Amino acid sequence: MSHERSVTIQTRAHSILSDVIRQVVDGAGLALVKGPVGIGKTFALDLICDALTEEGVRVIRVTSTPAIEGSIAAFLN
């Protein structure tokens, strides 16, 4: 019988995003996340979104393509 254990290390990106996302949930309900490649944004957001979903918060994630990255107008179109 094997027992799998999942260990999550709270990174700086996770800590910051968790605080911001909690404020978003309690307030405006919308956030855009942008930052350098490879700092753990997607990994942290996956964990945060899973936790929020378990709490009953409705989470909708939208991801931009490289073609519209950095252009809010292109993203909204």
mmCIF file with all atom_site columns, C-alpha atoms in Angstrom:
data_model
loop_
_atom_site.group_PDB
_atom_site.id
_atom_site.type_symbol
_atom_site.label_atom_id
_atom_site.label_alt_id
_atom_site.label_comp_id
_atom_site.label_asym_id
_atom_site.label_entity_id
_atom_site.label_seq_id
_atom_site.pdbx_PDB_ins_code
_atom_site.Cartn_x
_atom_site.Cartn_y
_atom_site.Cartn_z
_atom_site.occupancy
_atom_site.B_iso_or_equiv
_atom_site.pdbx_formal_charge
_atom_site.auth_seq_id
_atom_site.auth_comp_id
_atom_site.auth_asym_id
_atom_site.auth_atom_id
_atom_site.pdbx_PDB_model_num
ATOM 1  C CA . MET A 1 1  ? 0.000   0.000  0.000   1.00 0.00 ? 1  MET A CA 1
ATOM 2  C CA . SER A 1 2  ? 1.546   3.279  -1.048  1.00 0.00 ? 2  SER A CA 1
ATOM 3  C CA . HIS A 1 3  ? 0.819   6.610  0.531   1.00 0.00 ? 3  HIS A CA 1
ATOM 4  C CA . GLU A 1 4  ? 1.289   9.586  -1.742  1.00 0.00 ? 4  GLU A CA 1
ATOM 5  C CA . ARG A 1 5  ? 2.039   12.895 -0.099  1.00 0.00 ? 5  ARG A CA 1
ATOM 6  C CA . SER A 1 6  ? 1.971   16.185 -1.848  1.00 0.00 ? 6  SER A CA 1
ATOM 7  C CA . VAL A 1 7  ? 4.246   18.880 -0.501  1.00 0.00 ? 7  VAL A CA 1
ATOM 8  C CA . THR A 1 8  ? 3.814   22.475 -1.557  1.00 0.00 ? 8  THR A CA 1
ATOM 9  C CA . ILE A 1 9  ? 6.518   25.030 -0.992  1.00 0.00 ? 9  ILE A CA 1
ATOM 10 C CA . GLN A 1 10 ? 5.086   28.513 -0.568  1.00 0.00 ? 10 GLN A CA 1
ATOM 11 C CA . THR A 1 11 ? 7.113   30.635 -2.980  1.00 0.00 ? 11 THR A CA 1
ATOM 12 C CA . ARG A 1 12 ? 7.293   34.430 -2.944  1.00 0.00 ? 12 ARG A CA 1
ATOM 13 C CA . ALA A 1 13 ? 5.114   34.492 -6.089  1.00 0.00 ? 13 ALA A CA 1
ATOM 14 C CA . HIS A 1 14 ? 2.516   32.313 -4.353  1.00 0.00 ? 14 HIS A CA 1
ATOM 15 C CA . SER A 1 15 ? 2.529   34.507 -1.256  1.00 0.00 ? 15 SER A CA 1
ATOM 16 C CA . ILE A 1 16 ? 2.073   37.733 -3.221  1.00 0.00 ? 16 ILE A CA 1
ATOM 17 C CA . LEU A 1 17 ? -0.523  36.308 -5.610  1.00 0.00 ? 17 LEU A CA 1
ATOM 18 C CA . SER A 1 18 ? -2.449  34.723 -2.764  1.00 0.00 ? 18 SER A CA 1
ATOM 19 C CA . ASP A 1 19 ? -2.754  38.085 -0.995  1.00 0.00 ? 19 ASP A CA 1
ATOM 20 C CA . VAL A 1 20 ? -3.763  39.870 -4.201  1.00 0.00 ? 20 VAL A CA 1
ATOM 21 C CA . ILE A 1 21 ? -6.277  37.218 -5.252  1.00 0.00 ? 21 ILE A CA 1
ATOM 22 C CA . ARG A 1 22 ? -7.875  37.261 -1.787  1.00 0.00 ? 22 ARG A CA 1
ATOM 23 C CA . GLN A 1 23 ? -8.355  41.046 -2.145  1.00 0.00 ? 23 GLN A CA 1
ATOM 24 C CA . VAL A 1 24 ? -9.821  40.510 -5.622  1.00 0.00 ? 24 VAL A CA 1
ATOM 25 C CA . VAL A 1 25 ? -12.283 37.911 -4.324  1.00 0.00 ? 25 VAL A CA 1
ATOM 26 C CA . ASP A 1 26 ? -13.317 40.243 -1.505  1.00 0.00 ? 26 ASP A CA 1
ATOM 27 C CA . GLY A 1 27 ? -13.557 43.294 -3.784  1.00 0.00 ? 27 GLY A CA 1
ATOM 28 C CA . ALA A 1 28 ? -13.573 43.882 -7.510  1.00 0.00 ? 28 ALA A CA 1
ATOM 29 C CA . GLY A 1 29 ? -13.608 40.239 -8.572  1.00 0.00 ? 29 GLY A CA 1
ATOM 30 C CA . LEU A 1 30 ? -11.218 40.721 -11.487 1.00 0.00 ? 30 LEU A CA 1
ATOM 31 C CA . ALA A 1 31 ? -7.434  40.725 -11.768 1.00 0.00 ? 31 ALA A CA 1
ATOM 32 C CA . LEU A 1 32 ? -4.817  40.634 -14.495 1.00 0.00 ? 32 LEU A CA 1
ATOM 33 C CA . VAL A 1 33 ? -1.573  38.886 -13.619 1.00 0.00 ? 33 VAL A CA 1
ATOM 34 C CA . LYS A 1 34 ? 1.597   39.636 -15.540 1.00 0.00 ? 34 LYS A CA 1
ATOM 35 C CA . GLY A 1 35 ? 5.234   39.077 -14.744 1.00 0.00 ? 35 GLY A CA 1
ATOM 36 C CA . PRO A 1 36 ? 8.512   37.638 -15.926 1.00 0.00 ? 36 PRO A CA 1
ATOM 37 C CA . VAL A 1 37 ? 8.581   34.136 -17.375 1.00 0.00 ? 37 VAL A CA 1
ATOM 38 C CA . GLY A 1 38 ? 9.511   31.361 -14.984 1.00 0.00 ? 38 GLY A CA 1
ATOM 39 C CA . ILE A 1 39 ? 8.775   32.943 -11.603 1.00 0.00 ? 39 ILE A CA 1
ATOM 40 C CA . GLY A 1 40 ? 5.953   30.542 -10.766 1.00 0.00 ? 40 GLY A CA 1
ATOM 41 C CA . LYS A 1 41 ? 2.847   32.559 -11.665 1.00 0.00 ? 41 LYS A CA 1
ATOM 42 C CA . THR A 1 42 ? 0.977   29.692 -13.309 1.00 0.00 ? 42 THR A CA 1
ATOM 43 C CA . PHE A 1 43 ? 1.964   27.181 -10.622 1.00 0.00 ? 43 PHE A CA 1
ATOM 44 C CA . ALA A 1 44 ? 0.894   29.556 -7.832  1.00 0.00 ? 44 ALA A CA 1
ATOM 45 C CA . LEU A 1 45 ? -2.357  30.460 -9.584  1.00 0.00 ? 45 LEU A CA 1
ATOM 46 C CA . ASP A 1 46 ? -3.187  26.769 -10.081 1.00 0.00 ? 46 ASP A CA 1
ATOM 47 C CA . LEU A 1 47 ? -2.862  26.183 -6.320  1.00 0.00 ? 47 LEU A CA 1
ATOM 48 C CA . ILE A 1 48 ? -4.770  29.346 -5.418  1.00 0.00 ? 48 ILE A CA 1
ATOM 49 C CA . CYS A 1 49 ? -7.591  28.664 -7.889  1.00 0.00 ? 49 CYS A CA 1
ATOM 50 C CA . ASP A 1 50 ? -7.947  25.090 -6.642  1.00 0.00 ? 50 ASP A CA 1
ATOM 51 C CA . ALA A 1 51 ? -8.214  26.323 -3.040  1.00 0.00 ? 51 ALA A CA 1
ATOM 52 C CA . LEU A 1 52 ? -10.756 29.003 -3.981  1.00 0.00 ? 52 LEU A CA 1
ATOM 53 C CA . THR A 1 53 ? -12.846 26.501 -5.930  1.00 0.00 ? 53 THR A CA 1
ATOM 54 C CA . GLU A 1 54 ? -12.884 24.218 -2.873  1.00 0.00 ? 54 GLU A CA 1
ATOM 55 C CA . GLU A 1 55 ? -14.183 27.216 -0.866  1.00 0.00 ? 55 GLU A CA 1
ATOM 56 C CA . GLY A 1 56 ? -17.024 27.616 -3.351  1.00 0.00 ? 56 GLY A CA 1
ATOM 57 C CA . VAL A 1 57 ? -15.606 30.653 -5.160  1.00 0.00 ? 57 VAL A CA 1
ATOM 58 C CA . ARG A 1 58 ? -16.355 30.658 -8.889  1.00 0.00 ? 58 ARG A CA 1
ATOM 59 C CA . VAL A 1 59 ? -13.041 31.025 -10.721 1.00 0.00 ? 59 VAL A CA 1
ATOM 60 C CA . ILE A 1 60 ? -12.730 31.849 -14.413 1.00 0.00 ? 60 ILE A CA 1
ATOM 61 C CA . ARG A 1 61 ? -9.223  31.933 -15.858 1.00 0.00 ? 61 ARG A CA 1
ATOM 62 C CA . VAL A 1 62 ? -8.423  33.544 -19.179 1.00 0.00 ? 62 VAL A CA 1
ATOM 63 C CA . THR A 1 63 ? -4.975  33.243 -20.736 1.00 0.00 ? 63 THR A CA 1
ATOM 64 C CA . SER A 1 64 ? -3.574  35.511 -23.422 1.00 0.00 ? 64 SER A CA 1
ATOM 65 C CA . THR A 1 65 ? -1.566  34.389 -26.399 1.00 0.00 ? 65 THR A CA 1
ATOM 66 C CA . PRO A 1 66 ? 1.904   35.819 -27.118 1.00 0.00 ? 66 PRO A CA 1
ATOM 67 C CA . ALA A 1 67 ? 0.376   37.797 -30.014 1.00 0.00 ? 67 ALA A CA 1
ATOM 68 C CA . ILE A 1 68 ? -1.656  39.967 -27.648 1.00 0.00 ? 68 ILE A CA 1
ATOM 69 C CA . GLU A 1 69 ? 0.633   39.922 -24.634 1.00 0.00 ? 69 GLU A CA 1
ATOM 70 C CA . GLY A 1 70 ? 1.127   43.361 -23.162 1.00 0.00 ? 70 GLY A CA 1
ATOM 71 C CA . SER A 1 71 ? -1.779  44.948 -25.037 1.00 0.00 ? 71 SER A CA 1
ATOM 72 C CA . ILE A 1 72 ? -4.897  45.367 -22.937 1.00 0.00 ? 72 ILE A CA 1
ATOM 73 C CA . ALA A 1 73 ? -6.855  46.572 -25.997 1.00 0.00 ? 73 ALA A CA 1
ATOM 74 C CA . ALA A 1 74 ? -5.883  43.472 -27.992 1.00 0.00 ? 74 ALA A CA 1
ATOM 75 C CA . PHE A 1 75 ? -6.713  41.252 -24.996 1.00 0.00 ? 75 PHE A CA 1
ATOM 76 C CA . LEU A 1 76 ? -10.184 42.784 -24.627 1.00 0.00 ? 76 LEU A CA 1
ATOM 77 C CA . ASN A 1 77 ? -10.888 42.302 -28.332 1.00 0.00 ? 77 ASN A CA 1
#
